[in-house]
Amino acid sequence: MRPRWRVGSVAVALSLIAASVVPAYAHGFGERYDLPLPLWMYLIGAGAAVAFSFVIIGLLLRNTPGLHGYARLNLLQWPAGRLLVHPATLLLVKVASALAFLLVIAAGVYGVQNPNENLAPTMVWVIWWVGLAYVSALVGNLWALLNPWKIIFSWKERLFRWVNPEGTLSFNLPYPRWLGVWPGVALFLGFAWVETVFPGSARPLNLGLLAVGYSLITWAGMVLFGKHVWLRHGEAFSIAFAFLARFAPTEVRVVDSRACEQCSLACQDKSGECVDCYECFEAAEPGRREVNLRPFAAGLLRDDERHLSQVAFVLLMLATVTFDGFTATPAWASLVSATSPFVLAYTEQAGAVVTSLGLALFPLIFAALYVYFAILMALSTRAKGKIGTMVTAFAYSLIPIALAYHLAHFLSFLLIQGQLIIPLASDPFGYGWNVLGTADYRINIAIVNARFAWFSAVAAIVVGHIIAVYLAHVTALRTFGSHRLALRSQYPMLVLMVGYTVISLWILAQPITEV
């Protein structure tokens, strides 16, 4: 049973009623909601809104705001803010996170194997992957605090030092610079395959075993290279949530460069600032730390070193969530039907093979298109030698687009399917318990409908692309130092963003189809 929990619609609500709260494995809006205008009008209007924003931004934005610092408000200057980082608060949160992690594994392995009656599927696919992505982008990088692999390994380190004060749990091998975040790219691609292709991804036992396997990989990386080094380069979800958190209105900052001298990471950006480095934040003196409010998306304009693997990771995030939506469209169903007879000659799992191939090809197609438009940007400014710079410099402007599609793709799923966490909190194993008195809770299907889903999707997609246009233009001003060249360089990027606006809304508007 695949976790086809996607952007919901009236179909989701009806399926919940008909199957007595059975998970809705669907996305899109189906044919159950008649748009008040033809779809092509929405597509043209959304594309025109993005194009018009380019005109306004190009005319009005002539300097580089946010590149030489931005407004910040340090929450630690107030007692309530300091309570957020108090050791007792942090310990309580860490213990709760570690216990929840162990509970998910235990429920997956020992609980009933009905995904609707077991905590593991809802916790993994709804609360953690979908919900925490929203929190990371709209609030801050909470995963840096909640990461159970980091928490448990830190406790192991303390225990090891208590037993052997002169030793360390990690070998702290030098991490190859050329490797970048390629391990994280590979692991994230594997996760996307489990989410999109693996037929048993909603089975609790599989989730429990996959969590154990990923834990062993993560802790092995920490033993070899050190905790913070692996979190920055190899732990796929720390990388993904950190990218999304660059959009968020909060950050942690260290204002004492002495803490950075002992850091195992290249934590300072080109301006010498240490932002969102949690190794330095943990090591710095309390008076030298900040937890700041900042403008949304300010973190995406930081001038830091960027590795090609980071570009690949951003493109992979965007490509996989788009492919996830595309697999539920009639176009994909037709493609699978047309190709399956050829694949059946080699395997009985034709649909899974074709979907796996599609998952592998989609990121390559996205990468090829992005590089192609980067070349066009270089040619339009007569800067043929800056193609590599174009590829790395503008990659982070795609993050709001990935976030917007994630929001549009999963919002109804989170609001409806996420309510299952209430009864499951009382009965995580499906044994008929009622620990918290919430086991009899019934999902409120009236919380969202197809109309809300569609218009929230349109708003998210359009706003996300407008923000991306702004970020790309600011980046162009920084890269070229000339308003004329910056504007000229953004014509190809505008075509790319308008095109993706139209394609993403078209995917979300397609009828629900299962392969």
Short mmCIF file of C-alpha atoms in Angstrom, two decimals:
data_model
loop_
_atom_site.label_atom_id
_atom_site.label_comp_id
_atom_site.label_asym_id
_atom_site.label_seq_id
_atom_site.Cartn_x
_atom_site.Cartn_y
_atom_site.Cartn_z
CA MET A 1 0.00 0.00 0.00
CA ARG A 2 1.70 3.17 -1.18
CA PRO A 3 1.50 6.39 0.83
CA ARG A 4 -0.49 8.25 -1.80
CA TRP A 5 -1.33 10.93 0.75
CA ARG A 6 -1.25 14.04 -1.40
CA VAL A 7 -2.92 17.40 -1.66
CA GLY A 8 -6.51 16.58 -0.70
CA SER A 9 -9.85 17.50 -2.15
CA VAL A 10 -13.48 16.63 -1.70
CA ALA A 11 -12.44 13.17 -2.88
CA VAL A 12 -10.29 12.85 0.23
CA ALA A 13 -13.17 13.73 2.51
CA LEU A 14 -15.56 11.36 0.77
CA SER A 15 -13.06 8.53 0.91
CA LEU A 16 -12.57 9.11 4.61
CA ILE A 17 -16.31 8.78 5.20
CA ALA A 18 -16.77 5.80 2.96
CA ALA A 19 -13.89 3.82 4.44
CA SER A 20 -14.35 4.77 8.11
CA VAL A 21 -11.23 6.88 8.30
CA VAL A 22 -9.06 4.95 5.88
CA PRO A 23 -6.02 6.92 4.64
CA ALA A 24 -6.66 8.87 1.48
CA TYR A 25 -3.95 7.94 -0.96
CA ALA A 26 -4.59 10.69 -3.47
CA HIS A 27 -3.58 14.16 -4.49
CA GLY A 28 -4.84 16.83 -6.84
CA PHE A 29 -8.32 18.20 -7.15
CA GLY A 30 -9.81 15.56 -9.40
CA GLU A 31 -12.92 16.37 -11.40
CA ARG A 32 -15.02 16.90 -8.29
CA TYR A 33 -14.51 20.65 -8.09
CA ASP A 34 -15.54 22.77 -11.05
CA LEU A 35 -13.32 25.81 -11.33
CA PRO A 36 -15.28 29.04 -11.70
CA LEU A 37 -13.07 29.87 -14.69
CA PRO A 38 -11.45 27.63 -17.30
CA LEU A 39 -8.12 26.20 -16.18
CA TRP A 40 -6.23 27.95 -18.97
CA MET A 41 -7.31 31.30 -17.55
CA TYR A 42 -5.82 30.41 -14.17
CA LEU A 43 -2.60 29.29 -15.82
CA ILE A 44 -2.29 32.43 -17.92
CA GLY A 45 -3.21 34.64 -14.97
CA ALA A 46 -0.67 33.01 -12.67
CA GLY A 47 2.06 33.24 -15.29
CA ALA A 48 1.17 36.87 -15.97
CA ALA A 49 1.33 37.69 -12.25
CA VAL A 50 4.87 36.29 -12.06
CA ALA A 51 5.89 38.17 -15.22
CA PHE A 52 4.37 41.42 -13.93
CA SER A 53 6.26 41.04 -10.66
CA PHE A 54 9.45 40.82 -12.72
CA VAL A 55 8.65 44.16 -14.35
CA ILE A 56 7.94 45.86 -11.00
CA ILE A 57 11.01 44.39 -9.30
CA GLY A 58 13.22 45.19 -12.27
CA LEU A 59 12.08 48.83 -12.34
CA LEU A 60 12.18 49.52 -8.61
CA LEU A 61 15.04 47.39 -7.29
CA ARG A 62 18.34 48.95 -8.21
CA ASN A 63 20.52 48.27 -5.18
CA THR A 64 21.24 45.13 -3.19
CA PRO A 65 19.19 45.08 0.01
CA GLY A 66 19.88 42.25 2.40
CA LEU A 67 23.35 41.62 1.05
CA HIS A 68 25.14 43.76 3.61
CA GLY A 69 23.12 42.76 6.63
CA TYR A 70 19.43 42.87 7.44
CA ALA A 71 17.22 43.89 10.33
CA ARG A 72 17.41 41.48 13.26
CA LEU A 73 15.73 41.27 16.64
CA ASN A 74 17.50 39.16 19.25
CA LEU A 75 14.92 37.20 21.26
CA LEU A 76 17.48 36.37 23.95
CA GLN A 77 17.40 39.91 25.29
CA TRP A 78 14.14 39.05 27.08
CA PRO A 79 13.62 36.45 29.82
CA ALA A 80 10.97 34.62 27.79
CA GLY A 81 13.42 34.34 24.91
CA ARG A 82 16.22 33.07 27.14
CA LEU A 83 13.85 30.42 28.41
CA LEU A 84 13.87 28.95 24.89
CA VAL A 85 17.55 28.03 25.17
CA HIS A 86 17.61 27.24 28.87
CA PRO A 87 19.32 23.86 29.46
CA ALA A 88 16.23 22.50 31.22
CA THR A 89 14.00 23.44 28.28
CA LEU A 90 16.39 21.95 25.77
CA LEU A 91 16.74 18.75 27.78
CA LEU A 92 12.98 18.34 28.02
CA VAL A 93 12.55 18.79 24.28
CA LYS A 94 15.39 16.40 23.47
CA VAL A 95 14.08 13.68 25.76
CA ALA A 96 10.61 14.02 24.24
CA SER A 97 12.03 13.82 20.70
CA ALA A 98 14.15 10.76 21.45
CA LEU A 99 11.24 8.99 23.13
CA ALA A 100 8.93 9.79 20.21
CA PHE A 101 11.52 8.40 17.79
CA LEU A 102 11.86 5.17 19.76
CA LEU A 103 8.07 4.93 20.05
CA VAL A 104 7.67 5.19 16.28
CA ILE A 105 10.16 2.37 15.75
CA ALA A 106 8.54 0.23 18.44
CA ALA A 107 5.06 0.85 17.02
CA GLY A 108 6.26 -0.01 13.53
CA VAL A 109 7.89 -3.26 14.61
CA TYR A 110 5.49 -4.49 17.30
CA GLY A 111 2.18 -2.73 16.58
CA VAL A 112 -0.70 -3.85 14.39
CA GLN A 113 0.15 -3.55 10.71
CA ASN A 114 -2.90 -1.55 9.66
CA PRO A 115 -1.41 1.83 8.70
CA ASN A 116 -4.50 3.59 9.97
CA GLU A 117 -4.22 2.09 13.44
CA ASN A 118 -0.47 2.41 13.88
CA LEU A 119 1.41 5.55 14.88
CA ALA A 120 4.37 5.04 12.54
CA PRO A 121 2.87 5.93 9.10
CA THR A 122 1.06 9.06 10.31
CA MET A 123 4.03 10.21 12.36
CA VAL A 124 6.56 9.67 9.57
CA TRP A 125 4.68 10.77 6.47
CA VAL A 126 2.34 13.41 7.87
CA ILE A 127 3.65 14.98 11.06
CA TRP A 128 7.37 14.66 10.43
CA TRP A 129 7.97 14.92 6.69
CA VAL A 130 5.10 17.22 5.70
CA GLY A 131 4.48 19.12 8.94
CA LEU A 132 8.09 19.69 9.93
CA ALA A 133 8.91 20.95 6.44
CA TYR A 134 6.30 23.68 6.92
CA VAL A 135 7.64 24.50 10.37
CA SER A 136 11.22 24.66 9.07
CA ALA A 137 10.30 27.15 6.35
CA LEU A 138 7.72 29.26 8.17
CA VAL A 139 9.12 29.22 11.73
CA GLY A 140 12.72 28.02 11.85
CA ASN A 141 15.03 25.02 11.83
CA LEU A 142 13.38 23.10 14.65
CA TRP A 143 14.88 19.88 13.28
CA ALA A 144 18.32 21.02 14.44
CA LEU A 145 16.96 20.71 17.97
CA LEU A 146 14.65 17.70 17.51
CA ASN A 147 16.91 15.47 15.40
CA PRO A 148 16.85 12.18 17.36
CA TRP A 149 19.97 10.82 15.66
CA LYS A 150 21.90 13.87 16.81
CA ILE A 151 20.39 13.72 20.31
CA ILE A 152 21.07 10.03 20.89
CA PHE A 153 24.59 10.24 19.47
CA SER A 154 25.34 13.23 21.72
CA TRP A 155 24.26 11.19 24.73
CA LYS A 156 26.49 8.35 23.57
CA GLU A 157 29.38 10.80 23.30
CA ARG A 158 28.86 12.01 26.87
CA LEU A 159 28.65 8.46 28.17
CA PHE A 160 31.81 7.52 26.28
CA ARG A 161 33.71 10.52 27.70
CA TRP A 162 32.45 9.63 31.18
CA VAL A 163 33.89 6.13 30.81
CA ASN A 164 37.01 7.24 28.93
CA PRO A 165 37.78 10.95 29.55
CA GLU A 166 40.73 10.91 27.15
CA GLY A 167 38.90 9.33 24.23
CA THR A 168 36.37 10.39 21.65
CA LEU A 169 33.54 8.42 20.08
CA SER A 170 34.31 9.78 16.60
CA PHE A 171 37.43 9.20 14.53
CA ASN A 172 37.01 12.76 13.17
CA LEU A 173 38.45 11.81 9.80
CA PRO A 174 39.00 14.75 7.42
CA TYR A 175 35.91 15.12 5.27
CA PRO A 176 36.82 15.38 1.56
CA ARG A 177 35.92 18.82 0.31
CA TRP A 178 35.10 17.48 -3.15
CA LEU A 179 32.46 15.21 -1.65
CA GLY A 180 30.25 18.13 -0.62
CA VAL A 181 26.75 16.97 0.28
CA TRP A 182 26.69 14.16 -2.31
CA PRO A 183 26.06 11.54 0.43
CA GLY A 184 22.99 13.54 1.45
CA VAL A 185 21.89 13.73 -2.19
CA ALA A 186 22.09 9.93 -2.52
CA LEU A 187 20.21 9.32 0.73
CA PHE A 188 17.51 11.85 -0.13
CA LEU A 189 17.01 10.21 -3.52
CA GLY A 190 16.60 6.88 -1.72
CA PHE A 191 14.03 8.46 0.59
CA ALA A 192 12.14 9.86 -2.42
CA TRP A 193 12.09 6.37 -3.95
CA VAL A 194 10.60 4.94 -0.76
CA GLU A 195 7.97 7.69 -0.68
CA THR A 196 7.03 7.56 -4.36
CA VAL A 197 7.74 4.03 -5.60
CA PHE A 198 8.11 1.51 -2.78
CA PRO A 199 4.77 -0.36 -2.50
CA GLY A 200 5.24 -1.08 1.20
CA SER A 201 6.07 2.41 2.34
CA ALA A 202 2.89 2.72 4.41
CA ARG A 203 3.41 -0.60 6.20
CA PRO A 204 4.48 0.12 9.79
CA LEU A 205 7.06 -2.69 9.96
CA ASN A 206 8.85 -1.40 6.88
CA LEU A 207 8.99 2.10 8.33
CA GLY A 208 10.38 0.79 11.60
CA LEU A 209 13.09 -1.21 9.83
CA LEU A 210 13.95 1.66 7.49
CA ALA A 211 14.30 3.97 10.50
CA VAL A 212 16.71 1.51 12.12
CA GLY A 213 18.71 1.16 8.91
CA TYR A 214 18.96 4.91 8.39
CA SER A 215 19.98 5.31 12.04
CA LEU A 216 22.91 2.94 11.54
CA ILE A 217 24.03 4.82 8.43
CA THR A 218 23.78 8.18 10.21
CA TRP A 219 25.62 7.09 13.33
CA ALA A 220 28.31 5.40 11.23
CA GLY A 221 28.88 8.71 9.42
CA MET A 222 29.09 10.53 12.74
CA VAL A 223 31.61 8.02 14.07
CA LEU A 224 33.79 8.41 10.99
CA PHE A 225 33.67 12.18 10.44
CA GLY A 226 32.18 13.70 13.56
CA LYS A 227 28.63 14.56 14.49
CA HIS A 228 28.35 18.06 13.09
CA VAL A 229 30.30 17.29 9.92
CA TRP A 230 27.97 14.43 9.00
CA LEU A 231 24.88 16.43 9.88
CA ARG A 232 26.05 19.17 7.51
CA HIS A 233 27.10 16.88 4.64
CA GLY A 234 25.51 13.46 4.93
CA GLU A 235 22.31 13.51 6.98
CA ALA A 236 19.76 14.09 4.24
CA PHE A 237 16.99 15.54 6.39
CA SER A 238 19.26 17.96 8.25
CA ILE A 239 20.33 19.26 4.84
CA ALA A 240 16.77 19.45 3.48
CA PHE A 241 15.28 21.17 6.53
CA ALA A 242 18.26 23.55 6.71
CA PHE A 243 17.64 24.63 3.11
CA LEU A 244 13.97 25.26 3.86
CA ALA A 245 14.89 27.09 7.08
CA ARG A 246 16.87 29.63 5.09
CA PHE A 247 13.46 30.99 4.13
CA ALA A 248 12.33 31.14 7.76
CA PRO A 249 12.08 34.31 9.88
CA THR A 250 14.41 32.99 12.60
CA GLU A 251 18.09 32.19 12.85
CA VAL A 252 20.76 31.38 15.40
CA ARG A 253 23.92 33.45 15.30
CA VAL A 254 27.25 33.56 17.09
CA VAL A 255 28.81 37.00 17.45
CA ASP A 256 32.17 35.84 18.83
CA SER A 257 34.55 34.59 16.15
CA ARG A 258 36.61 32.77 18.79
CA ALA A 259 33.95 30.05 18.90
CA CYS A 260 34.46 29.50 15.18
CA GLU A 261 38.17 28.78 15.63
CA GLN A 262 37.35 25.38 17.12
CA CYS A 263 34.51 24.62 14.70
CA SER A 264 34.85 21.52 12.53
CA LEU A 265 32.90 23.24 9.76
CA ALA A 266 33.60 26.11 7.41
CA CYS A 267 30.89 27.99 9.25
CA GLN A 268 31.57 31.62 8.37
CA ASP A 269 30.22 33.16 5.18
CA LYS A 270 32.15 35.56 2.98
CA SER A 271 31.32 38.47 5.30
CA GLY A 272 32.72 36.60 8.30
CA GLU A 273 29.35 35.99 9.97
CA CYS A 274 28.48 32.72 11.71
CA VAL A 275 24.79 32.04 11.12
CA ASP A 276 22.92 28.79 11.75
CA CYS A 277 26.03 26.89 12.79
CA TYR A 278 24.79 24.82 15.69
CA GLU A 279 28.24 23.56 16.64
CA CYS A 280 29.40 27.11 17.30
CA PHE A 281 26.10 27.98 18.95
CA GLU A 282 26.50 25.13 21.42
CA ALA A 283 30.12 26.04 22.15
CA ALA A 284 29.77 29.84 22.44
CA GLU A 285 29.27 31.64 25.73
CA PRO A 286 25.62 32.58 26.45
CA GLY A 287 26.29 36.29 26.01
CA ARG A 288 27.75 35.69 22.56
CA ARG A 289 24.74 33.89 21.15
CA GLU A 290 21.66 35.24 19.41
CA VAL A 291 18.32 33.78 18.40
CA ASN A 292 17.04 36.36 15.95
CA LEU A 293 13.89 37.30 14.15
CA ARG A 294 14.69 38.37 10.59
CA PRO A 295 12.82 39.06 7.34
CA PHE A 296 11.46 36.05 5.50
CA ALA A 297 13.88 34.68 2.88
CA ALA A 298 16.80 36.76 4.21
CA GLY A 299 18.78 33.56 4.79
CA LEU A 300 18.62 32.77 1.08
CA LEU A 301 20.64 35.91 0.31
CA ARG A 302 23.61 35.04 2.50
CA ASP A 303 26.85 35.24 0.55
CA ASP A 304 28.42 31.90 1.40
CA GLU A 305 30.43 29.26 -0.42
CA ARG A 306 28.26 26.92 -2.50
CA HIS A 307 29.21 23.49 -3.72
CA LEU A 308 27.78 21.96 -6.88
CA SER A 309 26.33 19.17 -4.73
CA GLN A 310 24.22 21.75 -2.87
CA VAL A 311 22.77 22.88 -6.19
CA ALA A 312 22.02 19.24 -6.98
CA PHE A 313 20.27 18.82 -3.63
CA VAL A 314 18.02 21.84 -4.20
CA LEU A 315 17.13 20.66 -7.69
CA LEU A 316 16.46 17.17 -6.32
CA MET A 317 14.04 18.55 -3.72
CA LEU A 318 12.16 20.45 -6.41
CA ALA A 319 12.18 17.61 -8.93
CA THR A 320 11.04 14.86 -6.56
CA VAL A 321 8.05 16.73 -5.15
CA THR A 322 7.02 17.67 -8.70
CA PHE A 323 7.38 14.08 -9.86
CA ASP A 324 5.38 12.93 -6.86
CA GLY A 325 2.49 15.06 -8.06
CA PHE A 326 2.94 14.13 -11.71
CA THR A 327 2.61 10.39 -10.95
CA ALA A 328 -1.04 10.92 -9.98
CA THR A 329 -2.05 12.52 -13.30
CA PRO A 330 -3.73 10.85 -16.30
CA ALA A 331 -0.68 11.76 -18.40
CA TRP A 332 1.56 9.63 -16.19
CA ALA A 333 -0.96 6.78 -16.16
CA SER A 334 -1.01 6.80 -19.95
CA LEU A 335 2.79 6.80 -20.06
CA VAL A 336 3.02 3.84 -17.70
CA SER A 337 0.38 1.94 -19.67
CA ALA A 338 2.28 2.55 -22.90
CA THR A 339 5.65 1.46 -21.56
CA SER A 340 4.63 -1.38 -19.23
CA PRO A 341 4.33 -4.04 -21.98
CA PHE A 342 8.01 -3.56 -22.80
CA VAL A 343 9.05 -3.71 -19.14
CA LEU A 344 6.89 -6.78 -18.43
CA ALA A 345 9.26 -8.79 -20.58
CA TYR A 346 11.85 -8.39 -17.83
CA THR A 347 9.88 -8.00 -14.61
CA GLU A 348 6.38 -8.36 -13.21
CA GLN A 349 6.65 -5.05 -11.37
CA ALA A 350 6.34 -2.95 -14.51
CA GLY A 351 4.72 0.04 -12.84
CA ALA A 352 7.37 0.22 -10.12
CA VAL A 353 10.18 -0.05 -12.66
CA VAL A 354 8.75 2.68 -14.88
CA THR A 355 8.15 4.94 -11.87
CA SER A 356 11.70 4.31 -10.65
CA LEU A 357 13.03 5.30 -14.06
CA GLY A 358 10.86 8.41 -14.01
CA LEU A 359 12.15 9.31 -10.55
CA ALA A 360 15.71 8.96 -11.80
CA LEU A 361 15.09 10.97 -14.98
CA PHE A 362 13.12 13.85 -13.47
CA PRO A 363 16.05 15.32 -11.48
CA LEU A 364 18.29 14.94 -14.54
CA ILE A 365 15.75 16.79 -16.67
CA PHE A 366 15.44 19.54 -14.08
CA ALA A 367 19.22 19.82 -13.84
CA ALA A 368 19.60 19.97 -17.63
CA LEU A 369 16.97 22.70 -17.91
CA TYR A 370 18.50 24.71 -15.07
CA VAL A 371 21.99 24.50 -16.59
CA TYR A 372 20.57 25.42 -19.99
CA PHE A 373 18.97 28.57 -18.60
CA ALA A 374 22.15 29.36 -16.67
CA ILE A 375 24.01 29.24 -19.98
CA LEU A 376 21.40 31.56 -21.49
CA MET A 377 21.91 33.98 -18.60
CA ALA A 378 25.65 33.94 -19.20
CA LEU A 379 25.24 34.46 -22.94
CA SER A 380 22.72 37.27 -22.47
CA THR A 381 25.29 39.19 -20.43
CA ARG A 382 28.26 38.17 -22.58
CA ALA A 383 29.80 36.42 -19.60
CA LYS A 384 30.59 33.00 -21.04
CA GLY A 385 33.17 32.41 -18.34
CA LYS A 386 30.57 32.78 -15.61
CA ILE A 387 28.40 29.77 -16.41
CA GLY A 388 29.59 27.96 -13.27
CA THR A 389 28.88 31.08 -11.24
CA MET A 390 25.35 31.25 -12.67
CA VAL A 391 24.68 27.64 -11.76
CA THR A 392 25.70 28.03 -8.12
CA ALA A 393 24.63 31.64 -7.51
CA PHE A 394 20.96 31.31 -8.49
CA ALA A 395 20.21 27.86 -7.09
CA TYR A 396 18.89 29.13 -3.75
CA SER A 397 16.32 31.30 -5.53
CA LEU A 398 14.60 28.01 -6.41
CA ILE A 399 13.99 27.12 -2.76
CA PRO A 400 10.83 29.28 -2.43
CA ILE A 401 9.49 27.45 -5.49
CA ALA A 402 10.15 24.05 -3.91
CA LEU A 403 8.54 25.28 -0.71
CA ALA A 404 5.51 26.66 -2.56
CA TYR A 405 4.91 23.40 -4.39
CA HIS A 406 5.37 21.43 -1.16
CA LEU A 407 2.80 23.68 0.49
CA ALA A 408 0.34 23.39 -2.40
CA HIS A 409 0.92 19.67 -2.79
CA PHE A 410 0.49 18.58 0.83
CA LEU A 411 -1.56 21.18 2.73
CA SER A 412 -4.93 19.42 2.63
CA PHE A 413 -3.24 16.11 3.30
CA LEU A 414 -1.70 17.58 6.46
CA LEU A 415 -4.93 19.20 7.65
CA ILE A 416 -7.09 16.12 7.14
CA GLN A 417 -4.80 13.12 7.50
CA GLY A 418 -2.79 14.83 10.22
CA GLN A 419 -5.76 14.65 12.55
CA LEU A 420 -5.10 10.92 12.92
CA ILE A 421 -2.29 11.80 15.32
CA ILE A 422 -4.93 12.67 17.93
CA PRO A 423 -6.40 9.17 18.36
CA LEU A 424 -3.06 7.50 17.66
CA ALA A 425 -1.45 9.40 20.52
CA SER A 426 -3.68 7.39 22.84
CA ASP A 427 -3.22 4.09 21.02
CA PRO A 428 0.12 4.14 19.12
CA PHE A 429 0.33 0.35 18.72
CA GLY A 430 -3.29 -0.21 17.72
CA TYR A 431 -3.92 -2.42 20.75
CA GLY A 432 -7.14 -0.68 21.74
CA TRP A 433 -5.59 1.57 24.40
CA ASN A 434 -6.94 4.98 25.37
CA VAL A 435 -3.99 6.42 27.31
CA LEU A 436 -4.81 10.11 26.77
CA GLY A 437 -8.55 9.76 26.34
CA THR A 438 -8.44 10.70 22.65
CA ALA A 439 -8.81 7.28 21.03
CA ASP A 440 -12.41 7.98 20.02
CA TYR A 441 -11.58 11.18 18.13
CA ARG A 442 -13.04 11.28 14.62
CA ILE A 443 -11.49 13.24 11.79
CA ASN A 444 -13.17 16.55 10.99
CA ILE A 445 -13.49 16.42 7.22
CA ALA A 446 -15.06 19.88 7.06
CA ILE A 447 -11.75 21.56 7.87
CA VAL A 448 -10.83 21.76 4.18
CA ASN A 449 -12.50 21.32 0.80
CA ALA A 450 -11.47 21.32 -2.84
CA ARG A 451 -12.14 25.04 -3.28
CA PHE A 452 -9.84 25.91 -0.40
CA ALA A 453 -7.21 23.47 -1.66
CA TRP A 454 -7.21 24.93 -5.16
CA PHE A 455 -7.05 28.60 -4.22
CA SER A 456 -4.43 28.00 -1.52
CA ALA A 457 -2.39 26.13 -4.12
CA VAL A 458 -2.67 28.99 -6.63
CA ALA A 459 -1.70 31.53 -3.98
CA ALA A 460 1.26 29.46 -2.77
CA ILE A 461 2.60 28.83 -6.27
CA VAL A 462 2.29 32.44 -7.42
CA VAL A 463 3.69 33.99 -4.23
CA GLY A 464 6.54 31.47 -4.14
CA HIS A 465 7.54 32.31 -7.70
CA ILE A 466 7.32 36.05 -7.10
CA ILE A 467 9.67 35.68 -4.12
CA ALA A 468 11.97 33.60 -6.31
CA VAL A 469 11.96 36.36 -8.95
CA TYR A 470 12.94 38.89 -6.28
CA LEU A 471 15.75 36.71 -4.92
CA ALA A 472 17.08 36.01 -8.40
CA HIS A 473 17.13 39.72 -9.24
CA VAL A 474 18.96 40.62 -6.04
CA THR A 475 21.45 37.85 -6.74
CA ALA A 476 21.94 39.18 -10.26
CA LEU A 477 22.65 42.66 -8.93
CA ARG A 478 25.26 41.21 -6.60
CA THR A 479 26.78 39.06 -9.34
CA PHE A 480 27.00 41.69 -12.08
CA GLY A 481 27.08 44.95 -10.13
CA SER A 482 25.07 46.60 -12.90
CA HIS A 483 21.34 47.10 -13.04
CA ARG A 484 21.31 46.82 -16.83
CA LEU A 485 23.23 43.53 -16.89
CA ALA A 486 21.26 42.16 -13.96
CA LEU A 487 17.97 42.86 -15.71
CA ARG A 488 19.22 41.36 -18.96
CA SER A 489 20.40 38.21 -17.19
CA GLN A 490 16.97 37.60 -15.68
CA TYR A 491 15.01 37.28 -18.92
CA PRO A 492 15.89 33.57 -19.25
CA MET A 493 15.20 32.99 -15.55
CA LEU A 494 11.80 34.65 -15.92
CA VAL A 495 10.90 32.25 -18.74
CA LEU A 496 11.94 29.34 -16.54
CA MET A 497 9.88 30.52 -13.56
CA VAL A 498 6.76 31.37 -15.56
CA GLY A 499 6.98 28.00 -17.25
CA TYR A 500 7.23 26.15 -13.96
CA THR A 501 4.34 28.19 -12.53
CA VAL A 502 2.10 27.02 -15.34
CA ILE A 503 3.29 23.39 -15.22
CA SER A 504 2.95 23.06 -11.45
CA LEU A 505 -0.60 24.44 -11.43
CA TRP A 506 -1.51 22.19 -14.33
CA ILE A 507 -0.28 19.14 -12.39
CA LEU A 508 -2.23 20.13 -9.29
CA ALA A 509 -5.42 20.58 -11.30
CA GLN A 510 -5.36 17.14 -12.91
CA PRO A 511 -7.89 14.42 -12.02
CA ILE A 512 -6.72 11.86 -9.49
CA THR A 513 -5.33 8.76 -11.17
CA GLU A 514 -3.75 5.69 -9.61
CA VAL A 515 -1.32 3.49 -11.54
#
